[in-house]
Short mmCIF file of C-alpha atoms in Angstrom, two decimals:
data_model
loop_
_atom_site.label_atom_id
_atom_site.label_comp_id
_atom_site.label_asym_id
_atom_site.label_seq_id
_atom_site.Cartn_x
_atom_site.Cartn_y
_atom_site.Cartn_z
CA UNK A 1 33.13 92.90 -70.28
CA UNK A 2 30.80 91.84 -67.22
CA UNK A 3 31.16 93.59 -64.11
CA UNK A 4 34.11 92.64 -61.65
CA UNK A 5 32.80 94.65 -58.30
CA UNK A 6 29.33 94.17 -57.17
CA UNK A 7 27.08 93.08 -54.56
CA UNK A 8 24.45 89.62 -55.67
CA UNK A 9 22.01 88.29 -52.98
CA UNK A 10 19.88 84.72 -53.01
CA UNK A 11 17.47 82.86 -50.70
CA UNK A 12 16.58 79.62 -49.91
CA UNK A 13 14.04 78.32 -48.03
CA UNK A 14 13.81 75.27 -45.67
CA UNK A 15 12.52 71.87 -46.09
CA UNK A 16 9.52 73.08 -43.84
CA UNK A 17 8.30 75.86 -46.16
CA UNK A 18 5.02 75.46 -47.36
CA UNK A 19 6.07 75.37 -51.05
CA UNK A 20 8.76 72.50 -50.36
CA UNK A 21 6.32 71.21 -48.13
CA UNK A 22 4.40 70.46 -51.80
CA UNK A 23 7.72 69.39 -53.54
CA UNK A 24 8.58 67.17 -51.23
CA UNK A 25 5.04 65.50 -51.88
CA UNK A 26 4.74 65.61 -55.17
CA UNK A 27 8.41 64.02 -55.48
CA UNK A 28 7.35 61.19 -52.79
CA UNK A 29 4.95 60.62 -55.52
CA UNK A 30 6.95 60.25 -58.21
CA UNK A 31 9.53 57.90 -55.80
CA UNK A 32 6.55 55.83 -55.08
CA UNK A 33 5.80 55.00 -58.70
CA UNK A 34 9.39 54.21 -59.88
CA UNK A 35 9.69 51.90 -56.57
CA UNK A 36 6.47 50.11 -57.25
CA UNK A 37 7.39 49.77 -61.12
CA UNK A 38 10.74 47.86 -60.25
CA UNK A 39 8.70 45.84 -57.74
CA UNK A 40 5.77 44.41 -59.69
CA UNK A 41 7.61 44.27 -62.66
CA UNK A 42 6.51 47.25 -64.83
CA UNK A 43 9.26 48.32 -67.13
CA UNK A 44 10.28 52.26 -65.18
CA UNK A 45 10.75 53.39 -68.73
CA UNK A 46 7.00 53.34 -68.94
CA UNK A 47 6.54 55.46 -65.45
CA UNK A 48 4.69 58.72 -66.15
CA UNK A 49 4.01 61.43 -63.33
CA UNK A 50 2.63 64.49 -62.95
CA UNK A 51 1.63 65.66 -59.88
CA UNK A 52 0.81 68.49 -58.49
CA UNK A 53 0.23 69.39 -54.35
CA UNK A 54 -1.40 71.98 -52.42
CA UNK A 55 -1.43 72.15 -48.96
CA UNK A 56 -3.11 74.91 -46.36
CA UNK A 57 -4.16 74.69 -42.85
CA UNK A 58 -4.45 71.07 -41.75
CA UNK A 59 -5.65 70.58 -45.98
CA UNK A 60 -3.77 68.31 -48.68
CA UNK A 61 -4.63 68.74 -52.33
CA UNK A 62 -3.00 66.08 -54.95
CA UNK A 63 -3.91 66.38 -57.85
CA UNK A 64 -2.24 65.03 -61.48
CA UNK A 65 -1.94 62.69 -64.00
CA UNK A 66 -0.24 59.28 -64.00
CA UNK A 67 0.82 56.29 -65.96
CA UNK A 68 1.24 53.30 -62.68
CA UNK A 69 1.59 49.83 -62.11
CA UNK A 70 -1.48 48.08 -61.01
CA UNK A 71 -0.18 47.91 -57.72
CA UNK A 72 -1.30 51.35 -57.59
CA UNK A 73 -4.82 50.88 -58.82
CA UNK A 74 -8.21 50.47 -57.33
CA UNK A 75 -9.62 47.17 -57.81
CA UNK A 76 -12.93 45.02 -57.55
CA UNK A 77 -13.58 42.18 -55.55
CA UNK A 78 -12.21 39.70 -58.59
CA UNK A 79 -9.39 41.56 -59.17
CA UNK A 80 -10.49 43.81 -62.19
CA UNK A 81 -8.71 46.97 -62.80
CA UNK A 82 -11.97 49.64 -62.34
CA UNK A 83 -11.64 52.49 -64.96
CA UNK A 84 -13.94 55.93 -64.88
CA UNK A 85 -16.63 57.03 -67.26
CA UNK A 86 -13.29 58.71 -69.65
CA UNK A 87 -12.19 55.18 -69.67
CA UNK A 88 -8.74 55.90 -67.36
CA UNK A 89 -7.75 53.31 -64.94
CA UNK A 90 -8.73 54.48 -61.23
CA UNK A 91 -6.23 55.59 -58.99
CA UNK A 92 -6.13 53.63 -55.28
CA UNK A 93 -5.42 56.50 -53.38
CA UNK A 94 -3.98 54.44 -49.73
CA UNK A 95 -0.73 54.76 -51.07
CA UNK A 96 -0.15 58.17 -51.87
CA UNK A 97 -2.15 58.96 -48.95
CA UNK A 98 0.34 57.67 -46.73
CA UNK A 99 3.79 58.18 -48.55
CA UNK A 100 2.24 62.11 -48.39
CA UNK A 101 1.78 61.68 -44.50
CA UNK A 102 5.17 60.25 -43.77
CA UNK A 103 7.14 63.00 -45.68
CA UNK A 104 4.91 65.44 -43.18
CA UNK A 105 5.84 63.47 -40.09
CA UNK A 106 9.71 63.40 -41.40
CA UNK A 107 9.66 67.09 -42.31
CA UNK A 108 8.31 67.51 -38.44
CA UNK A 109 5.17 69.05 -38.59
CA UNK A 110 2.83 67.92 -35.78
CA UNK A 111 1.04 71.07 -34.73
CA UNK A 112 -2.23 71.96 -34.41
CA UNK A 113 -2.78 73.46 -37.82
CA UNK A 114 -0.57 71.17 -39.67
CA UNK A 115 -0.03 67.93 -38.20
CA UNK A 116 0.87 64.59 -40.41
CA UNK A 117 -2.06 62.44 -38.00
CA UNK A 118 -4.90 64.76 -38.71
CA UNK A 119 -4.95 66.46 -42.03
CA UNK A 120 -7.15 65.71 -44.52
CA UNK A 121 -5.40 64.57 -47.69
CA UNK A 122 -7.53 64.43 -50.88
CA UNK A 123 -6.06 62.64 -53.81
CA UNK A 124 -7.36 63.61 -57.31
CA UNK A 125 -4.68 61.77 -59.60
CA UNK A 126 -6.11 59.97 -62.69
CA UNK A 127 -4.40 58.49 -65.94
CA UNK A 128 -2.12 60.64 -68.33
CA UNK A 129 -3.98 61.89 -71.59
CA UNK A 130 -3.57 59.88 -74.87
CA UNK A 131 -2.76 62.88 -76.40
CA UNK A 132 -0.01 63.36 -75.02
CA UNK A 133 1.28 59.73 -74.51
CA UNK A 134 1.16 59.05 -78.05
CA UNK A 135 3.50 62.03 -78.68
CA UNK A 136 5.85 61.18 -75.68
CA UNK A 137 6.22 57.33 -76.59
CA UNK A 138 6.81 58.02 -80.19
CA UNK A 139 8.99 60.78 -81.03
CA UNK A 140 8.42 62.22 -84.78
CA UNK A 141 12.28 62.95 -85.59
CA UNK A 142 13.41 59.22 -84.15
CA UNK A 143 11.44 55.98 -84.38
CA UNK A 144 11.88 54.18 -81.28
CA UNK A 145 12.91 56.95 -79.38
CA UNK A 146 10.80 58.97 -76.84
CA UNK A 147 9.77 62.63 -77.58
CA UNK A 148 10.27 65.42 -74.86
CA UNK A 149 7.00 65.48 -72.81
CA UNK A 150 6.54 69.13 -73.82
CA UNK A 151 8.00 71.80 -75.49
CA UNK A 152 10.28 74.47 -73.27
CA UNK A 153 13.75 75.93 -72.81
CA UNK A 154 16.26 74.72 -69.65
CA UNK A 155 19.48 76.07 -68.76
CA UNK A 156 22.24 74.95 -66.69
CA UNK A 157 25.44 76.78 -65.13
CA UNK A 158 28.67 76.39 -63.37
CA UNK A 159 31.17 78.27 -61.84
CA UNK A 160 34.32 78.29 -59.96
CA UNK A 161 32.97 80.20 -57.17
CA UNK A 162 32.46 77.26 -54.35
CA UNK A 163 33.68 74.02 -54.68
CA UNK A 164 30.41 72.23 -55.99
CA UNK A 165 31.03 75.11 -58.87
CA UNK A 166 27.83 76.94 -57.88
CA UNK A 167 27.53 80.76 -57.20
CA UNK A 168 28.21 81.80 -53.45
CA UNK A 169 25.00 82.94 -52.68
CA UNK A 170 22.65 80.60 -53.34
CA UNK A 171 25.52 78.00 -52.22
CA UNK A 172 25.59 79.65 -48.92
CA UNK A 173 21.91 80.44 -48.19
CA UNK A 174 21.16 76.32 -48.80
CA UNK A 175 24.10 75.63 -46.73
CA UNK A 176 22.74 77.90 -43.63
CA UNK A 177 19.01 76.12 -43.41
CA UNK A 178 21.02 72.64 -43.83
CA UNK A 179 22.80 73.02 -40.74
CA UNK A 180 19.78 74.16 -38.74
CA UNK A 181 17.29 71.41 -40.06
CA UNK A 182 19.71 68.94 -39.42
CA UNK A 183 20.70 70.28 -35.94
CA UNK A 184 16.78 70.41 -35.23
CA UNK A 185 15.91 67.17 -36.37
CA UNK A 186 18.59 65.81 -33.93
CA UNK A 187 16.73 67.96 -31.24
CA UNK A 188 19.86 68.79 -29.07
CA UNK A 189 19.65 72.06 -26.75
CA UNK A 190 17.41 74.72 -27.86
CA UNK A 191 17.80 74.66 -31.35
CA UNK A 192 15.88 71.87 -31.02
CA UNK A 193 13.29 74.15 -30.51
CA UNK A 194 12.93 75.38 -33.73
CA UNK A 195 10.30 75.24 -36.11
CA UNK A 196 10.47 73.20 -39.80
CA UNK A 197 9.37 76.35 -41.47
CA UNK A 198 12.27 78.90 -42.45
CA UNK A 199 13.75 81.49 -45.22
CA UNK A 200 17.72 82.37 -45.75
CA UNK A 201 18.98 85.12 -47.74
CA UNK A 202 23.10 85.74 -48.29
CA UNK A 203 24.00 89.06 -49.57
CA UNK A 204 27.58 88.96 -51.21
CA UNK A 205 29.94 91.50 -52.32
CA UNK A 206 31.96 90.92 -55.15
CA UNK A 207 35.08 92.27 -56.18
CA UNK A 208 37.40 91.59 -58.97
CA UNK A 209 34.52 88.91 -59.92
CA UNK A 210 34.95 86.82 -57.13
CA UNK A 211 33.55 86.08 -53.54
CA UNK A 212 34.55 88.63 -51.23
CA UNK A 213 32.65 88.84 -48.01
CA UNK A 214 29.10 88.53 -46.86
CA UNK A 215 27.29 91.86 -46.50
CA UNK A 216 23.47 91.20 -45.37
CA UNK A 217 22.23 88.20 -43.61
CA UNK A 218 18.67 87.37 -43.47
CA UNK A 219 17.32 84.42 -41.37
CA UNK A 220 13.47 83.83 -40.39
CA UNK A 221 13.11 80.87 -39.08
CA UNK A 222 9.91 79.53 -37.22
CA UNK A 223 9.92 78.42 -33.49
CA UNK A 224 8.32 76.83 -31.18
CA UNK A 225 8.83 78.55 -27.62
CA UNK A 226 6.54 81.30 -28.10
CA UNK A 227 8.60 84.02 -25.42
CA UNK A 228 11.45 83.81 -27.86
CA UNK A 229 12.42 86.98 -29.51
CA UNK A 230 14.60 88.28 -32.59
CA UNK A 231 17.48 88.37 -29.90
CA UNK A 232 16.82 85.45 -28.69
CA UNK A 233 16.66 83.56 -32.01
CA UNK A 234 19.77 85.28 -33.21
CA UNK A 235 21.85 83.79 -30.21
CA UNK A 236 20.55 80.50 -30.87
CA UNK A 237 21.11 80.38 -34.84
CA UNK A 238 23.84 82.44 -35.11
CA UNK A 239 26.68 79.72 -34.35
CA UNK A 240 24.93 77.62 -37.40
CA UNK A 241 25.15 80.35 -39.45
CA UNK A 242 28.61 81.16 -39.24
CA UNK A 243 29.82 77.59 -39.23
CA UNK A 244 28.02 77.65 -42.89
CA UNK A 245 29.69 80.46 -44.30
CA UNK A 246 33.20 78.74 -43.25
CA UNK A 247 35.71 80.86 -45.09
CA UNK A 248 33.89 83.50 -46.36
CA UNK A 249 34.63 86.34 -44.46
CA UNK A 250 31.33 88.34 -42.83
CA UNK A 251 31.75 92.02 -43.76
CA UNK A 252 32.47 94.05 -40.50
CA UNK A 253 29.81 96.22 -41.11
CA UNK A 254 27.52 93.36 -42.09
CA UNK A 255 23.88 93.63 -41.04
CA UNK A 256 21.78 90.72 -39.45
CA UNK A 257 18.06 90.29 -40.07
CA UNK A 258 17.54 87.49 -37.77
CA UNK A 259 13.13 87.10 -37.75
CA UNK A 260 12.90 90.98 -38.18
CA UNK A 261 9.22 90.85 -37.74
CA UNK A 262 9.57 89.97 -34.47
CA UNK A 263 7.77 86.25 -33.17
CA UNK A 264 7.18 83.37 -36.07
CA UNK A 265 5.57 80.49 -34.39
CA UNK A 266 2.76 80.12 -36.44
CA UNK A 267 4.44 78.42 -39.64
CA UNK A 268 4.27 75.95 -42.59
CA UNK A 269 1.21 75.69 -44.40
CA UNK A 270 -0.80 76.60 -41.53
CA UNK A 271 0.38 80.59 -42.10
CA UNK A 272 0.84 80.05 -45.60
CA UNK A 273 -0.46 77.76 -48.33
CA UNK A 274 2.10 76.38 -50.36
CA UNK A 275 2.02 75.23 -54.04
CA UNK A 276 4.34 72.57 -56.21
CA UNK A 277 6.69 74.29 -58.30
CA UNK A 278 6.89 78.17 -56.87
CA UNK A 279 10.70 77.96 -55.74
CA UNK A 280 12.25 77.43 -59.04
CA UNK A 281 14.76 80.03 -58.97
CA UNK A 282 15.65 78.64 -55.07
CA UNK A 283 15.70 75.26 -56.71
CA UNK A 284 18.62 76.08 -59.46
CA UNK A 285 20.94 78.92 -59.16
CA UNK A 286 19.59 81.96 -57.04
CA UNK A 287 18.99 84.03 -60.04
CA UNK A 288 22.71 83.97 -60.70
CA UNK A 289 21.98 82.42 -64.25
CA UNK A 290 18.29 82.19 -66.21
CA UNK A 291 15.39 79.84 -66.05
CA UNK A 292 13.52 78.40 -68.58
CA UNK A 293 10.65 78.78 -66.03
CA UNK A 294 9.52 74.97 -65.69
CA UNK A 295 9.66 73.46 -62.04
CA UNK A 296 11.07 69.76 -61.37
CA UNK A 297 9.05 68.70 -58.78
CA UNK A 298 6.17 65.64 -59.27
CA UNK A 299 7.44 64.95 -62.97
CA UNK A 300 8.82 62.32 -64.03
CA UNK A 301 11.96 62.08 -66.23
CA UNK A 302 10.17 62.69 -69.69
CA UNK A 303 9.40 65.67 -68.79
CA UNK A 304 12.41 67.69 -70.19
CA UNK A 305 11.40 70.37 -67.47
CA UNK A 306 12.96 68.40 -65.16
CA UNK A 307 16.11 66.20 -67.04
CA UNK A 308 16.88 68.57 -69.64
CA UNK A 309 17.74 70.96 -66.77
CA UNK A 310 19.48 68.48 -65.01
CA UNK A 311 21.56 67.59 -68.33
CA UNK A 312 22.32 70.99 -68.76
CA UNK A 313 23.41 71.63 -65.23
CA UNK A 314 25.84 68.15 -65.53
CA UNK A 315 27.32 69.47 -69.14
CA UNK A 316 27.68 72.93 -67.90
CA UNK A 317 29.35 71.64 -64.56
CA UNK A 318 31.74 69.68 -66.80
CA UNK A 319 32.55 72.14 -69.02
CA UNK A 320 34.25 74.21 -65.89
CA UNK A 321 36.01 70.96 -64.00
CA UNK A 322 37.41 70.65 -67.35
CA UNK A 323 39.06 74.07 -67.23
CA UNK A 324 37.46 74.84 -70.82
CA UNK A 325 35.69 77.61 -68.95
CA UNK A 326 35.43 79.74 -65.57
CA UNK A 327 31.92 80.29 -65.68
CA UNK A 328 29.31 78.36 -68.60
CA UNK A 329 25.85 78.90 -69.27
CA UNK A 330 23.79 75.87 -71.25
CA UNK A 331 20.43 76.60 -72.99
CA UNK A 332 18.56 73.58 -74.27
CA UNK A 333 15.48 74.09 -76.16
CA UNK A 334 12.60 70.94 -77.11
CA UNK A 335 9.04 70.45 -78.91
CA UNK A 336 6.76 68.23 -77.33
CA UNK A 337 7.18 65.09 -79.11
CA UNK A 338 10.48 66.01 -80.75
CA UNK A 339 13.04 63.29 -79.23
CA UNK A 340 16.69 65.52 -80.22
CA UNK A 341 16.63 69.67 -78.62
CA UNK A 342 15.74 72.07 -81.24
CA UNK A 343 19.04 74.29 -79.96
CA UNK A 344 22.31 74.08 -78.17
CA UNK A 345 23.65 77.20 -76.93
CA UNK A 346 26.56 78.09 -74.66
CA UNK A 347 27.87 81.35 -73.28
CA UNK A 348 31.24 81.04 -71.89
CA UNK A 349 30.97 84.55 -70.19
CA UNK A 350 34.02 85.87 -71.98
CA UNK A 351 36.18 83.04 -69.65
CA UNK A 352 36.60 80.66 -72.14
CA UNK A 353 39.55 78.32 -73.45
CA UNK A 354 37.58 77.29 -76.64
CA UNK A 355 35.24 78.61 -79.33
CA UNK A 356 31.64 78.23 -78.30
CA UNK A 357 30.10 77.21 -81.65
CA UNK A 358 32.94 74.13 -81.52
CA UNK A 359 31.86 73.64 -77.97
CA UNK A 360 28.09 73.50 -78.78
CA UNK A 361 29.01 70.65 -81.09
CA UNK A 362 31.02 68.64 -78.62
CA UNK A 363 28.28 68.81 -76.18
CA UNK A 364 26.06 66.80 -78.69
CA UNK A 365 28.72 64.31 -79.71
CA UNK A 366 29.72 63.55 -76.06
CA UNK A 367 26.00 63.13 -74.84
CA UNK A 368 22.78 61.86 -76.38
CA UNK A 369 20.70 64.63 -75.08
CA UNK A 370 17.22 63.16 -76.07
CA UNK A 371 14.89 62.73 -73.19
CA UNK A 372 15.91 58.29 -73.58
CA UNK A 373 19.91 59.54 -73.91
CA UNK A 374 19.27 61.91 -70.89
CA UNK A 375 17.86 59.13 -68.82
CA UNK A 376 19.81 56.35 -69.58
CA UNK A 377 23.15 58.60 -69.37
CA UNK A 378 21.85 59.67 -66.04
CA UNK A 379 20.69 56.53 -65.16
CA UNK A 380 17.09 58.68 -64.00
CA UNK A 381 14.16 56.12 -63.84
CA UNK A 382 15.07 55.06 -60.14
CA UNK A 383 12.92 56.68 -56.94
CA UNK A 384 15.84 59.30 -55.93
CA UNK A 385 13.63 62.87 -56.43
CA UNK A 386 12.46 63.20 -52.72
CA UNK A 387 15.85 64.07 -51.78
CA UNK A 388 16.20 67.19 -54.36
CA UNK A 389 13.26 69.01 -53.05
CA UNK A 390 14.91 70.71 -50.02
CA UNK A 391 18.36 72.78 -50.52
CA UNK A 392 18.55 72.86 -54.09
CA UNK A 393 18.48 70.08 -57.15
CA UNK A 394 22.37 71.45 -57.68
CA UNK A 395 25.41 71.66 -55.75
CA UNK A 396 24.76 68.38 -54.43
CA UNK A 397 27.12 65.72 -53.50
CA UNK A 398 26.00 62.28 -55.79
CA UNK A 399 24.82 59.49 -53.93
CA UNK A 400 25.32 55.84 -53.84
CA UNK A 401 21.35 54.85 -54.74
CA UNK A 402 22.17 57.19 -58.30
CA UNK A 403 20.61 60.57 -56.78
CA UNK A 404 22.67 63.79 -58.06
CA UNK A 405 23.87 61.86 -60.85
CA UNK A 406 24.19 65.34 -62.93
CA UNK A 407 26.84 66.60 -60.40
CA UNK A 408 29.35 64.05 -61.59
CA UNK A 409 31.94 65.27 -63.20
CA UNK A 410 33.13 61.89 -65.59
CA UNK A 411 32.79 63.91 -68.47
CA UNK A 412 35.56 66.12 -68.43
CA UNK A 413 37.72 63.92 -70.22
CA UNK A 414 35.60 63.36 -73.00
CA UNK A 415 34.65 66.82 -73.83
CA UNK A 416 38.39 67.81 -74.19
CA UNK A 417 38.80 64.48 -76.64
CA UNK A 418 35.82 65.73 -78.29
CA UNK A 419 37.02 69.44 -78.64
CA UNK A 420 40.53 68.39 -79.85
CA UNK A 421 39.56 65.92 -82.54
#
C-alpha cells in the first residue's frame, strides 16, 4: 500500500524564464508552420518541425529541421525555390525572425541585456532528413499510416486531487506565477513592477493521501525597482499568492522563501541562458508521476514525444472522471517508424474499480493511438502550441481554437461501454 501521510513539493517557473523563454520560441515556430500550411494550401498533415532555441544575453540561436510550405522558403528573382549543396530547400529566415521577436516583446522583455528590438537572432533551420521522413510517412506495421517520428516511452496521469485532476503541487505552483504574470502584464500598482523572469515552488503535506495544507513556499521572482528587498517583494506578491492557493489551507507554521537571495533584477536570459526542452518535469506533473524524458516544445505532432504524452495524459484524465480510478498512470511505448505503440500499460495505484489488463485493452479499442489516430482524435495539426509553453501542457482548461484538446473529458462514456462489453 502507498503511503497516506507525507510531505511532496513541485516548481514551476514563469513564462519569463530563460528555458520557457526557448519553448515559447520554438512553439511560435511550430504555430507559424501549421498557420502558413492552412494558408497557402499545403496539406498540415505534411507539417514537420523540429526546432530547437537558445537564447543568452541579447543572443538567439534557432536551430532545427523542417518540412514548410514555400511560403517559408528563400527564393530567386524568378521565383525558384533555392536549395543548398545537400540538396534541402533553403529556409527564408524573415519569418521566424520576427514571430521569435514578437513572443519576446509579448513575454515583456525590453531590457538592456535582453530586449525583443536589439537581439541578434540567428536562424539555422534547414529541411528534415530523408531518413527519417521515409520512416515517418510510411509506417512498416500499417500501409498508409504514419510511423511515430522516433522511438520513446510517454506517460500520462490523473488524479482527484484538484479539480483539473492534477496533483496539488505542481497545480498550485503554475497557478501562483499565473496570477502574477497576468497581474504584471496588466501593469496596475507595483506589481507592475515586476520582472518576466520567476520560479515557484509549493511544498504540501499530505495526510490520509490527500491535500492537507501548504508547508513551504518558495517565490523568486525578478524585479525591476532595484531598492526593493525580500520584504519588500513579499508584501507585494504575497496577496497573489494566497489568492492561488484558494482553499488550501497554509500550514501555521509554514515558511516563506520570498527571493531569499536577496535583490533579482538582473533576469531572463541575460543572467541565465536558457535551452528548449529543460523543464520537462515543470511541463507535466511536478515529479508526481514519471517521464519518458522527451520534451514537447518545437515538435510537431509526429513526434510521439509530444502527442503520445498528450494522449496519455487525455486517456489517463478519463480514466479518473470516469470514476474507474482515483489516481491512473498511462505508459505508452513506440519505434520510430512503427505507426501502433509497442505497449500499453496502466497502474491504477491500488484505487481502481476495474482490472488493469481489461483496462489496457479498452484504452486501445476506444482510441486509435497511432501518431494519425492521435492527431486526428485530437484534432492536433492546427497552430495552438505557443500557448502550452508557460504553466504547464496539463491542467489546462480546452480552448475554443482546439488548444488543450487532451483535457477533455468526452471519453468517459466510452471507456465504461468499452469495459462492460
Amino acid at each position: 500500500m502507498s503511503r497516506q501521510d507525507y510531505f511532496f513539493t513541485s516548481e514551476s517557473v514563469s513564462e519569463g524564464h530563460p528555458d520557457k523563454v526557448c519553448d515559447r520560441i520554438s512553439d511560435e515556430i511550430v504555430d507559424l508552420v501549421y498557420r502558413e500550411a492552412r494558408k497557402t494550401g499545403m496539406d498540415p498533415w505534411e507539417v514537420r518541425v523540429a526546432c530547437e532555441t537558445l537564447a543568452t544575453t541579447n543572443r538567439v540561436v534557432i536551430a532545427g529541421e523542417l518540412r514548410v510550405p514555400n511560403s517559408l522558403l528563400k527564393k530567386d528573382k524568378q521565383g525558384n525555390v533555392l536549395t543548398d549543396s545537400g540538396d534541402f530547400p533553403v529556409i527564408n529566415p524573415a519569418k521566424f525572425k520576427s514571430v521569435a521577436r514578437k513572443a519576446i516583446r509579448e513575454i515583456g522583455y525590453e531590457q538592456a541585456g535582453f530586449h525583443w528590438k536589439t537581439a541578434k537572432i540567428d536562424v539555422l533551420l534547414h529541411g528534415q532528413s530523408a531518413d527519417i521522413a521515409q520512416g515517418v510517412d510510411n509506417a512498416s506495421d500499417k500501409q498508409g499510416e504514419e510511423g511515430a517520428g522516433d522511438q520513446g516511452i510517454m506517460f500520462g496521469y490523473a488524479c482527484r486531487e484538484t479539480p483539473d485532476l492534477m496533483p496539488a503541487p505542481i497545480y498550485y505552483s503554475h497557478k501562483i506565477l499565473e496570477l502574477l504574470a497576468a497581474a504584471r502584464h496588466e501593469g496596475k500598482g507595483e506589481v507592475g513592477k515586476l520582472g518576466p523572469d520567476a520560479k515557484s515552488q509549493v511544498t504540501v503535506r499530505y495526510v490520509g493521501g490527500k491535500a492537507a495544507e501548504v508547508t513551504q513556499i518558495v517565490l523568486s521572482t525578478q524585479h525591476l525597482d532595484e531598492s526593493w528587498d525580500s520584504h519588500k517583494v513579499r508584501k507585494v506578491v504575497e496577496p497573489y499568492i494566497r489568492e492561488a492557493l484558494g482553499d488550501l489551507k497554509i500550514a501555521d507554521d509554514c515558511n516563506w522563501y520570498i527571493n531569499p537571495t536577496g535583490k533579482f533584477v538582473i533576469g531572463g536570459p541575460d543572467g541565465d541562458a536558457g535551452l528548449t526542452g529543460r523543464k520537462i518535469i515543470v511541463d507535466t506533473y511536478g515529479g508526481a508521476a514519471p517521464h519518458g524524458g522527451g520534451a514537447f516544445s518545437g515538435k510537431d505532432t509526429t513526434k510521439v514525444d509530444r502527442s503520445a504524452a498528450y494522449a496519455a495524459r487525455y486517456l489517463a484524465k478519463n480514466v479518473v472522471a470516469a470514476k474507474l480510478a482515483d489516481r491512473c498512470t498511462i505508459q505508452l511505448s513506440y519505434a520510430i517508424g512503427v505507426a501502433q505503440p509497442l505497449s500499453v500499460y496502466v497502474d491504477l495505484h491500488g484505487t481502481g474499480k476495474v482490472d488493469e489488463a481489461v483496462l489496457e485493452k479498452a484504452l486501445r479499442e476506444v482510441m486509435d493511438l497511432s501518431p494519425t489516430g492521435i492527431r486526428r482524435h485530437l484534432d492536433l495539426n492546427k497552430p495552438i502550441y505557443a500557448k502550452t509553453t508557460a504553466y504547464g501542457h496539463f491542467g489546462r482548461k480546452p480552448g475554443r481554437d482546439g488548444s488543450f484538446s487532451w483535457e477533455k473529458t468526452d471519453l468517459a462514456k466510452a471507456l465504461k461501454e468499452a469495459i462492460a462489453a
